PDB file of C-alpha atoms in Angstrom:
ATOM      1  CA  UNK A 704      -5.973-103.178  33.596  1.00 90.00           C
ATOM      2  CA  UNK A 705      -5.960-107.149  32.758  1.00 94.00           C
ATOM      3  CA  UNK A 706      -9.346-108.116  33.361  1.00 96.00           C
ATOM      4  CA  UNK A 707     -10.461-110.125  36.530  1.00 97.00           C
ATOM      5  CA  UNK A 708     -13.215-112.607  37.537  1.00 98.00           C
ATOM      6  CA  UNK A 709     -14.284-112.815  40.988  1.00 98.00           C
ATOM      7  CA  UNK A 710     -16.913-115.283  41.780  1.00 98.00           C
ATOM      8  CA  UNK A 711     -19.122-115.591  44.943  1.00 98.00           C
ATOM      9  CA  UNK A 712     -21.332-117.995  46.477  1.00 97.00           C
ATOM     10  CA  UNK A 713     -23.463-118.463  43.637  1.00 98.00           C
ATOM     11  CA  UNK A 714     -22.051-116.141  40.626  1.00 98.00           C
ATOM     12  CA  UNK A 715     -19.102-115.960  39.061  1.00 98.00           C
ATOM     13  CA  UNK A 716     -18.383-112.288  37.541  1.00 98.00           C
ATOM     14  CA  UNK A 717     -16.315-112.609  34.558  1.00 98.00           C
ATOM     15  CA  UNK A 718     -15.293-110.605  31.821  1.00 98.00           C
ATOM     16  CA  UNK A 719     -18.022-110.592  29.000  1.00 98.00           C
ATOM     17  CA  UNK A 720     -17.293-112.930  25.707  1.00 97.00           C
ATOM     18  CA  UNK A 721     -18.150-112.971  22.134  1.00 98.00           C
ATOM     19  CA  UNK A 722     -20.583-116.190  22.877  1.00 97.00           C
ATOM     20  CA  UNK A 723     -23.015-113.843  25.668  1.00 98.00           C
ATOM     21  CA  UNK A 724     -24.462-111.292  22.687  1.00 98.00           C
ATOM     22  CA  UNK A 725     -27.686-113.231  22.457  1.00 98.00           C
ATOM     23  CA  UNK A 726     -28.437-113.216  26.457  1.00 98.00           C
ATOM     24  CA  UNK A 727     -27.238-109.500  26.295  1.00 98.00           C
ATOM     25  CA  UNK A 728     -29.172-108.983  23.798  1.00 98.00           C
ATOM     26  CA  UNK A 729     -32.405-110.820  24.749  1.00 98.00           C
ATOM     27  CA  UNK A 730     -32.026-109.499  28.338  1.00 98.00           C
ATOM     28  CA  UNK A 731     -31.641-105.793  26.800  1.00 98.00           C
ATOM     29  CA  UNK A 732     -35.222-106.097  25.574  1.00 98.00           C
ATOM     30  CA  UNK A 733     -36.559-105.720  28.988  1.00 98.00           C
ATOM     31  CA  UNK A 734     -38.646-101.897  29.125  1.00 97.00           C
ATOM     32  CA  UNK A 735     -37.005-101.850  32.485  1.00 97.00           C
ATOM     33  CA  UNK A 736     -33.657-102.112  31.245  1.00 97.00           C
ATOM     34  CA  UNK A 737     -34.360 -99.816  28.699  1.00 96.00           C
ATOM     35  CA  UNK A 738     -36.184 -97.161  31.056  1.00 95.00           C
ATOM     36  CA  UNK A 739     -33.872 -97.312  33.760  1.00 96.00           C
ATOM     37  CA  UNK A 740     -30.038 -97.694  32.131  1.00 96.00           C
ATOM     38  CA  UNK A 741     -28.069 -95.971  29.047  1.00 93.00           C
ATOM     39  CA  UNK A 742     -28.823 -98.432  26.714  1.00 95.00           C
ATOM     40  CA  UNK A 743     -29.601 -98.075  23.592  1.00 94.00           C
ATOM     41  CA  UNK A 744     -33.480 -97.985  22.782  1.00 94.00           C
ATOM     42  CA  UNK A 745     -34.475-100.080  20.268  1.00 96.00           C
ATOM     43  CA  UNK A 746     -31.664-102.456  21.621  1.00 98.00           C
ATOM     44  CA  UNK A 747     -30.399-104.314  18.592  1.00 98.00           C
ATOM     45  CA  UNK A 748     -28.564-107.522  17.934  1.00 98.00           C
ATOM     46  CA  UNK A 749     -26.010-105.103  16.777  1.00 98.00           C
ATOM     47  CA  UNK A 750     -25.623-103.276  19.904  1.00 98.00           C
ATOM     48  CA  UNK A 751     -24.894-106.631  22.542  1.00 98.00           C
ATOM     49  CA  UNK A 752     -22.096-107.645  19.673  1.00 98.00           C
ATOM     50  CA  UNK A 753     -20.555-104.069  19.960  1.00 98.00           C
ATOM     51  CA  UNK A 754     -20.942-104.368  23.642  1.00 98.00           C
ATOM     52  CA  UNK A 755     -19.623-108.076  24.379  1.00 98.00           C
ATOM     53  CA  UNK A 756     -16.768-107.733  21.321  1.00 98.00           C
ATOM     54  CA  UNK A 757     -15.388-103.516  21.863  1.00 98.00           C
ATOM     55  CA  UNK A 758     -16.993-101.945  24.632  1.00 98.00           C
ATOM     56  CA  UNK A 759     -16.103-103.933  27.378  1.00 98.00           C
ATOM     57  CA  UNK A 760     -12.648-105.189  26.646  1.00 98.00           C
ATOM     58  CA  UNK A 761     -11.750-101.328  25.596  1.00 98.00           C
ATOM     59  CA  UNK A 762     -12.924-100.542  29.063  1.00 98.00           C
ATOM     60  CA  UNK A 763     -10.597-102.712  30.701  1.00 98.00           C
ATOM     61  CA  UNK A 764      -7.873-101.961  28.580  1.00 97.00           C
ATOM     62  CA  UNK A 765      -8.195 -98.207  28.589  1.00 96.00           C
ATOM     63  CA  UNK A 766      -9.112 -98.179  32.427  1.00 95.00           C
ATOM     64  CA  UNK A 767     -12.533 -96.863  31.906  1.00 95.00           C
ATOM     65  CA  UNK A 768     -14.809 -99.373  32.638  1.00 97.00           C
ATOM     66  CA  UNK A 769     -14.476-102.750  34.499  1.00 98.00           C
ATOM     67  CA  UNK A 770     -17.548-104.629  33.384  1.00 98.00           C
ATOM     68  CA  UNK A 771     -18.877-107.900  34.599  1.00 98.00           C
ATOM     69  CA  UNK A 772     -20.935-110.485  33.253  1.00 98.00           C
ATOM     70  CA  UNK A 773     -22.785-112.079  36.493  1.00 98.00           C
ATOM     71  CA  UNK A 774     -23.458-115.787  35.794  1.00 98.00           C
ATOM     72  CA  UNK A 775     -24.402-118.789  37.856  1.00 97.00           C
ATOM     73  CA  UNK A 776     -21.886-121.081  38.731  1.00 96.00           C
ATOM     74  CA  UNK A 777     -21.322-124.361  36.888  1.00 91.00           C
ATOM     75  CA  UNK A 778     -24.161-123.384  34.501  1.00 90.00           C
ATOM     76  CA  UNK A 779     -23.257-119.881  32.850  1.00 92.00           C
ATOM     77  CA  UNK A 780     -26.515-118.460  32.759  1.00 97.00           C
ATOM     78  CA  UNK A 781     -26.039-114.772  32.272  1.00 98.00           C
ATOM     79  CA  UNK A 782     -27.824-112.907  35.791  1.00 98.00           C
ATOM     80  CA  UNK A 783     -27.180-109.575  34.850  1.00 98.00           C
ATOM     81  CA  UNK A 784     -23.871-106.810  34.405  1.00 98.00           C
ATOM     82  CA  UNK A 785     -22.392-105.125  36.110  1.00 98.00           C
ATOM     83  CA  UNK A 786     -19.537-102.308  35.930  1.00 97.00           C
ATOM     84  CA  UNK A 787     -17.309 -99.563  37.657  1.00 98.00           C
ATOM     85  CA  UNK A 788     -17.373 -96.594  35.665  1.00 96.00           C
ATOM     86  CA  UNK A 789     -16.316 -93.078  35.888  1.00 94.00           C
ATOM     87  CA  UNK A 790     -13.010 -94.380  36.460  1.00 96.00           C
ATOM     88  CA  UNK A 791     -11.431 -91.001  35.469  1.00 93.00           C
ATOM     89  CA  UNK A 792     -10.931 -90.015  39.452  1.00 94.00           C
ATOM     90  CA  UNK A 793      -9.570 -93.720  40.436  1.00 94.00           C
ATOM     91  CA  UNK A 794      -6.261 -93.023  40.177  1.00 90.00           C
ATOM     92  CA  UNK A 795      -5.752 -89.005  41.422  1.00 92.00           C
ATOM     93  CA  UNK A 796      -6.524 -87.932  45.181  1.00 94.00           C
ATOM     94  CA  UNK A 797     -10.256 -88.349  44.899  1.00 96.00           C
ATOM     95  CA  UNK A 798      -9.980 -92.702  44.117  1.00 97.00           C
ATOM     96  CA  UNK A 799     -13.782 -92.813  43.226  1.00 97.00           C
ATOM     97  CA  UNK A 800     -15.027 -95.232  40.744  1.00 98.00           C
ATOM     98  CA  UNK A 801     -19.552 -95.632  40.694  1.00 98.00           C
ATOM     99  CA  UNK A 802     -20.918 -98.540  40.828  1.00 98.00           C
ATOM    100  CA  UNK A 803     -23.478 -99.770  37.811  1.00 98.00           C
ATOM    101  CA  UNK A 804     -25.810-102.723  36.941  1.00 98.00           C
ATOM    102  CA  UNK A 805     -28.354-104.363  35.290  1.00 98.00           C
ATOM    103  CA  UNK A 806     -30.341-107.626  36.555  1.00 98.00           C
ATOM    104  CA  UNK A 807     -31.871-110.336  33.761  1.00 98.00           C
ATOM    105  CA  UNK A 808     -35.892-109.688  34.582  1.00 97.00           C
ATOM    106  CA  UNK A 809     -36.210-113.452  35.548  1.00 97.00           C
ATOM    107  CA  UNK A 810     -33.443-113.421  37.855  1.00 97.00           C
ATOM    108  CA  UNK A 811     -34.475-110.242  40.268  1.00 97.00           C
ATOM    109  CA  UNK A 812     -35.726-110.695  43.899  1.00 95.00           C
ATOM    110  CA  UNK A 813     -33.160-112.960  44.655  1.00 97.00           C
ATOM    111  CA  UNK A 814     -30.440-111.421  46.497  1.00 97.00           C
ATOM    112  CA  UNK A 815     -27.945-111.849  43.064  1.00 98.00           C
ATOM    113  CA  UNK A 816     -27.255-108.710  42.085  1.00 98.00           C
ATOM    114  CA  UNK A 817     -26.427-107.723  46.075  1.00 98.00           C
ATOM    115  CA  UNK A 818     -24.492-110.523  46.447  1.00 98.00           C
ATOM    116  CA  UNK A 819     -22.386-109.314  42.844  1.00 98.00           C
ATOM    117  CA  UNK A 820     -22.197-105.630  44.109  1.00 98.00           C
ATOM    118  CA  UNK A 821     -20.654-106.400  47.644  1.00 98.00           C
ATOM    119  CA  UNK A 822     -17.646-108.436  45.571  1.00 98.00           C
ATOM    120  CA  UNK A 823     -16.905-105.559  43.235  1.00 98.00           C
ATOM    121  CA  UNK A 824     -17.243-102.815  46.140  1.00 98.00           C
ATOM    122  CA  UNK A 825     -14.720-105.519  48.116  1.00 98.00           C
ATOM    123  CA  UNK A 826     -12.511-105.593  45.331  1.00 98.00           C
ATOM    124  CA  UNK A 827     -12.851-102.084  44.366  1.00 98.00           C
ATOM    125  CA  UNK A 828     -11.693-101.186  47.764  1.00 98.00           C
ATOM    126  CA  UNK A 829      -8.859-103.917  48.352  1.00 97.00           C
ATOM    127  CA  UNK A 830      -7.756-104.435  44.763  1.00 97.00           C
ATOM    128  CA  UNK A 831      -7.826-101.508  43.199  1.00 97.00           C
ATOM    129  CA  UNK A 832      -7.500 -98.613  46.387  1.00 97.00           C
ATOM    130  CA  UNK A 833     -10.895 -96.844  46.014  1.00 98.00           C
ATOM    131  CA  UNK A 834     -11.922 -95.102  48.387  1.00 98.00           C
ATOM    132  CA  UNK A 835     -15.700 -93.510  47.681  1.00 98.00           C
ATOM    133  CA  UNK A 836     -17.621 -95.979  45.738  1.00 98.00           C
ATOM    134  CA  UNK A 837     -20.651 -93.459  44.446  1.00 98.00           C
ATOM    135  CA  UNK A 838     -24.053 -95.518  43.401  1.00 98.00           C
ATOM    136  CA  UNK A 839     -26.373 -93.123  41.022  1.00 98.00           C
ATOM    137  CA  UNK A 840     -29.209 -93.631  39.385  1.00 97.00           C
ATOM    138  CA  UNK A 841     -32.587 -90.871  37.966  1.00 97.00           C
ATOM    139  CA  UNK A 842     -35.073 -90.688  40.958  1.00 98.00           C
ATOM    140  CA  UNK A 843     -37.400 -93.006  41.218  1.00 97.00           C
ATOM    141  CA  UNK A 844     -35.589 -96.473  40.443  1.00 98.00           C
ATOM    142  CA  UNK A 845     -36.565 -97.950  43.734  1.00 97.00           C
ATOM    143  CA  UNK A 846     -35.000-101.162  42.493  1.00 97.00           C
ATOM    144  CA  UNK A 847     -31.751-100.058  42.134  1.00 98.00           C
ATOM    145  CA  UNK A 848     -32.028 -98.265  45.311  1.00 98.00           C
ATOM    146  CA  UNK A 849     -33.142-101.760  46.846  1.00 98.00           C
ATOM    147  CA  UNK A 850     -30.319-103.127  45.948  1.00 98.00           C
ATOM    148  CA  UNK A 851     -27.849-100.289  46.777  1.00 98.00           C
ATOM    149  CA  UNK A 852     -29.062-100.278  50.355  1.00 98.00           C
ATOM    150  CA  UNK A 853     -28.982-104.034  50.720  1.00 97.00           C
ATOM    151  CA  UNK A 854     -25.621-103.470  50.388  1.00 98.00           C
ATOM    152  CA  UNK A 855     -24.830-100.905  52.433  1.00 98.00           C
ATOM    153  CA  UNK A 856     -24.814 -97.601  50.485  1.00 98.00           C
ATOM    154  CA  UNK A 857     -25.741 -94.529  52.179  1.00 97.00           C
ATOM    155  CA  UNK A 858     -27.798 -92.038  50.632  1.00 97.00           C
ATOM    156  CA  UNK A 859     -26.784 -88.894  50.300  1.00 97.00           C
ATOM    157  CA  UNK A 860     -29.327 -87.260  48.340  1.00 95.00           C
ATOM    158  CA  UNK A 861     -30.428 -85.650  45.501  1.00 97.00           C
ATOM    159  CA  UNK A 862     -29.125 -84.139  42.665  1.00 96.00           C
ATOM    160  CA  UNK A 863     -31.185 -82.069  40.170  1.00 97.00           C
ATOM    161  CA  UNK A 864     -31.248 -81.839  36.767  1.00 97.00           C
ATOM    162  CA  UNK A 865     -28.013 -84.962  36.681  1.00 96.00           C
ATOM    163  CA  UNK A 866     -29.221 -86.925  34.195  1.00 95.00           C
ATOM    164  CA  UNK A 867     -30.251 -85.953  30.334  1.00 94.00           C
ATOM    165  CA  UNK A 868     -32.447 -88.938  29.156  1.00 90.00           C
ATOM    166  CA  UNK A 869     -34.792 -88.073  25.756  1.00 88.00           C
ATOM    167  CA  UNK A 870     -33.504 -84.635  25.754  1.00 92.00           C
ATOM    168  CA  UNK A 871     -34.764 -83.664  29.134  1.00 96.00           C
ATOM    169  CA  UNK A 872     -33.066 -83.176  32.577  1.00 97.00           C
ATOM    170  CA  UNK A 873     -33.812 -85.337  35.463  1.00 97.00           C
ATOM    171  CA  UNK A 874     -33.435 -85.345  39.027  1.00 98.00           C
ATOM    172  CA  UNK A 875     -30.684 -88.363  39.913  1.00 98.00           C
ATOM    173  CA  UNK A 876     -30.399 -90.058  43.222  1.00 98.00           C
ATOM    174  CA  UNK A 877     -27.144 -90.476  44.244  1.00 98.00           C
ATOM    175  CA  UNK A 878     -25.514 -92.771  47.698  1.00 98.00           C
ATOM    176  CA  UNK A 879     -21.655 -93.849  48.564  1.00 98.00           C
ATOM    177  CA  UNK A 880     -20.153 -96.456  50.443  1.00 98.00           C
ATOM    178  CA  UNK A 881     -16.614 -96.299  51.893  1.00 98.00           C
ATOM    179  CA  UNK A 882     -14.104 -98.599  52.935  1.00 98.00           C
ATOM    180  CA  UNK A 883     -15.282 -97.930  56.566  1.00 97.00           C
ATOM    181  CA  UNK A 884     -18.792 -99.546  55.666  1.00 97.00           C
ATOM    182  CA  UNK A 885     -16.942-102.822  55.703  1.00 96.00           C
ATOM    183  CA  UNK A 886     -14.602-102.674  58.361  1.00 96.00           C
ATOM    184  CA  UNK A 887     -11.727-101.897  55.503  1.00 96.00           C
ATOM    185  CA  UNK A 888      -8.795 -99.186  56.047  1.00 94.00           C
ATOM    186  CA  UNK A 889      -8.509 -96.591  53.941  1.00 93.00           C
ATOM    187  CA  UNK A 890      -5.065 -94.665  53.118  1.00 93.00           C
ATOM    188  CA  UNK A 891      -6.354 -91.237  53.244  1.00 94.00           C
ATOM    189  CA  UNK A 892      -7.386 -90.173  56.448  1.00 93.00           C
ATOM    190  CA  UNK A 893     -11.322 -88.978  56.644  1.00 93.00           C
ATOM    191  CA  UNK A 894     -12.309 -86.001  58.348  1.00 93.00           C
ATOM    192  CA  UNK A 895     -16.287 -86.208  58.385  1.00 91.00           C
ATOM    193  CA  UNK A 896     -18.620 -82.525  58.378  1.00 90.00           C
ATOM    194  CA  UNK A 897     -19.762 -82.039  62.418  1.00 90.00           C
ATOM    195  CA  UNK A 898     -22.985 -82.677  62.380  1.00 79.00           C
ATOM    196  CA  UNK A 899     -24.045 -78.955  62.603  1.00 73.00           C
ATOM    197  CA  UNK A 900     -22.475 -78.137  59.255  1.00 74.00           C
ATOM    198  CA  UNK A 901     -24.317 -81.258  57.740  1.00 71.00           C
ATOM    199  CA  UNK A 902     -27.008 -80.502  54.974  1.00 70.00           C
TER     200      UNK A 902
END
């Protein structure tokens, strides 16, 4: 996949560059960051140069990640990334991709990293043919969950035991949105549970 930028009304989400290590990195020392994603804890200098200069143009290349960097228009100040992963299903019968991101601790509350997730679900959907968008995250990250239902996730539960963080298990909350939740077509027809035979 040839990596795309999208941009919105504020944000333009482009593919990362050499030059954003130190705001990856700075932002990275955030405990909620740290508590709440895969990164790696201590995050190190090291790690954002990995991330900016292999990780994320591998991803695109290999079609296994699609990350974003989310910064402000005109001035490039980094707001956060973003990222479809778990591509493995995009391209079989299932064409699911999940939906992940991070938000810069001075830039939260303000309707950014909404405004980022509805492009990438848009262009997930019309760009690339998903057609279950899956949002997870370990139970009890009510601000990701903020920001999933802002933009229209539904939740669809809980898994147990998902997530191993520290050697441990943890319970992982876990919501989809569909092509349907924005008025989109999909090309496999959808044949929802009656709702007797719903859990």
């Amino acid at each position: 996949m040839e990596p795309v930028t999208l941009t919105t009304e504020r944000l333009v989400l482009r593919p990362f560059r050499p030059s954003d290590a130190p705001a990856v990195h700075a932002a990275c020392q955030d405990p909620d960051i740290l508590r709440w994603t895969t990164v790696p804890a201590p995050y190190e200098r090291a790690h954002a140069e990995d991330f900016v200069r292999r990780t994320c143009p591998e991803g695109w290349r290999d079609d296994r990640t699609y990350n974003f960097a989310l910064v402000t228009k005109g001035e490039e100040t980094l707001i956060g990334a973003m990222g479809l992963v778990r591509l493995a299903r995009l391209h079989g019968p299932e064409r699911q991709a999940e939906l992940g991101y991070w938000t810069v601790r001075e830039h939260r509350r303000r309707g950014y990293t909404g405004e980022a997730a509805r492009a990438v679900a848009e262009w997930a959907f019309t760009g690339l043919g998903v057609e279950r968008l899956e949002w997870c995250t370990e139970a009890g990250n009510e601000a990701s969950r903020a920001v999933a239902l802002a933009v229209g996730f539904r939740m669809e539960g809980t898994d147990r035991a998902r997530i191993v963080r520290e050697g441990t298990r943890r319970d992982a909350w876990r919501g989809a949105l569909l092509p349907s939740d924005f008025g989109l077509p999909s090309t496999t027809p959808y044949l929802p549970a009656p709702a007797a035979n719903r859990i």
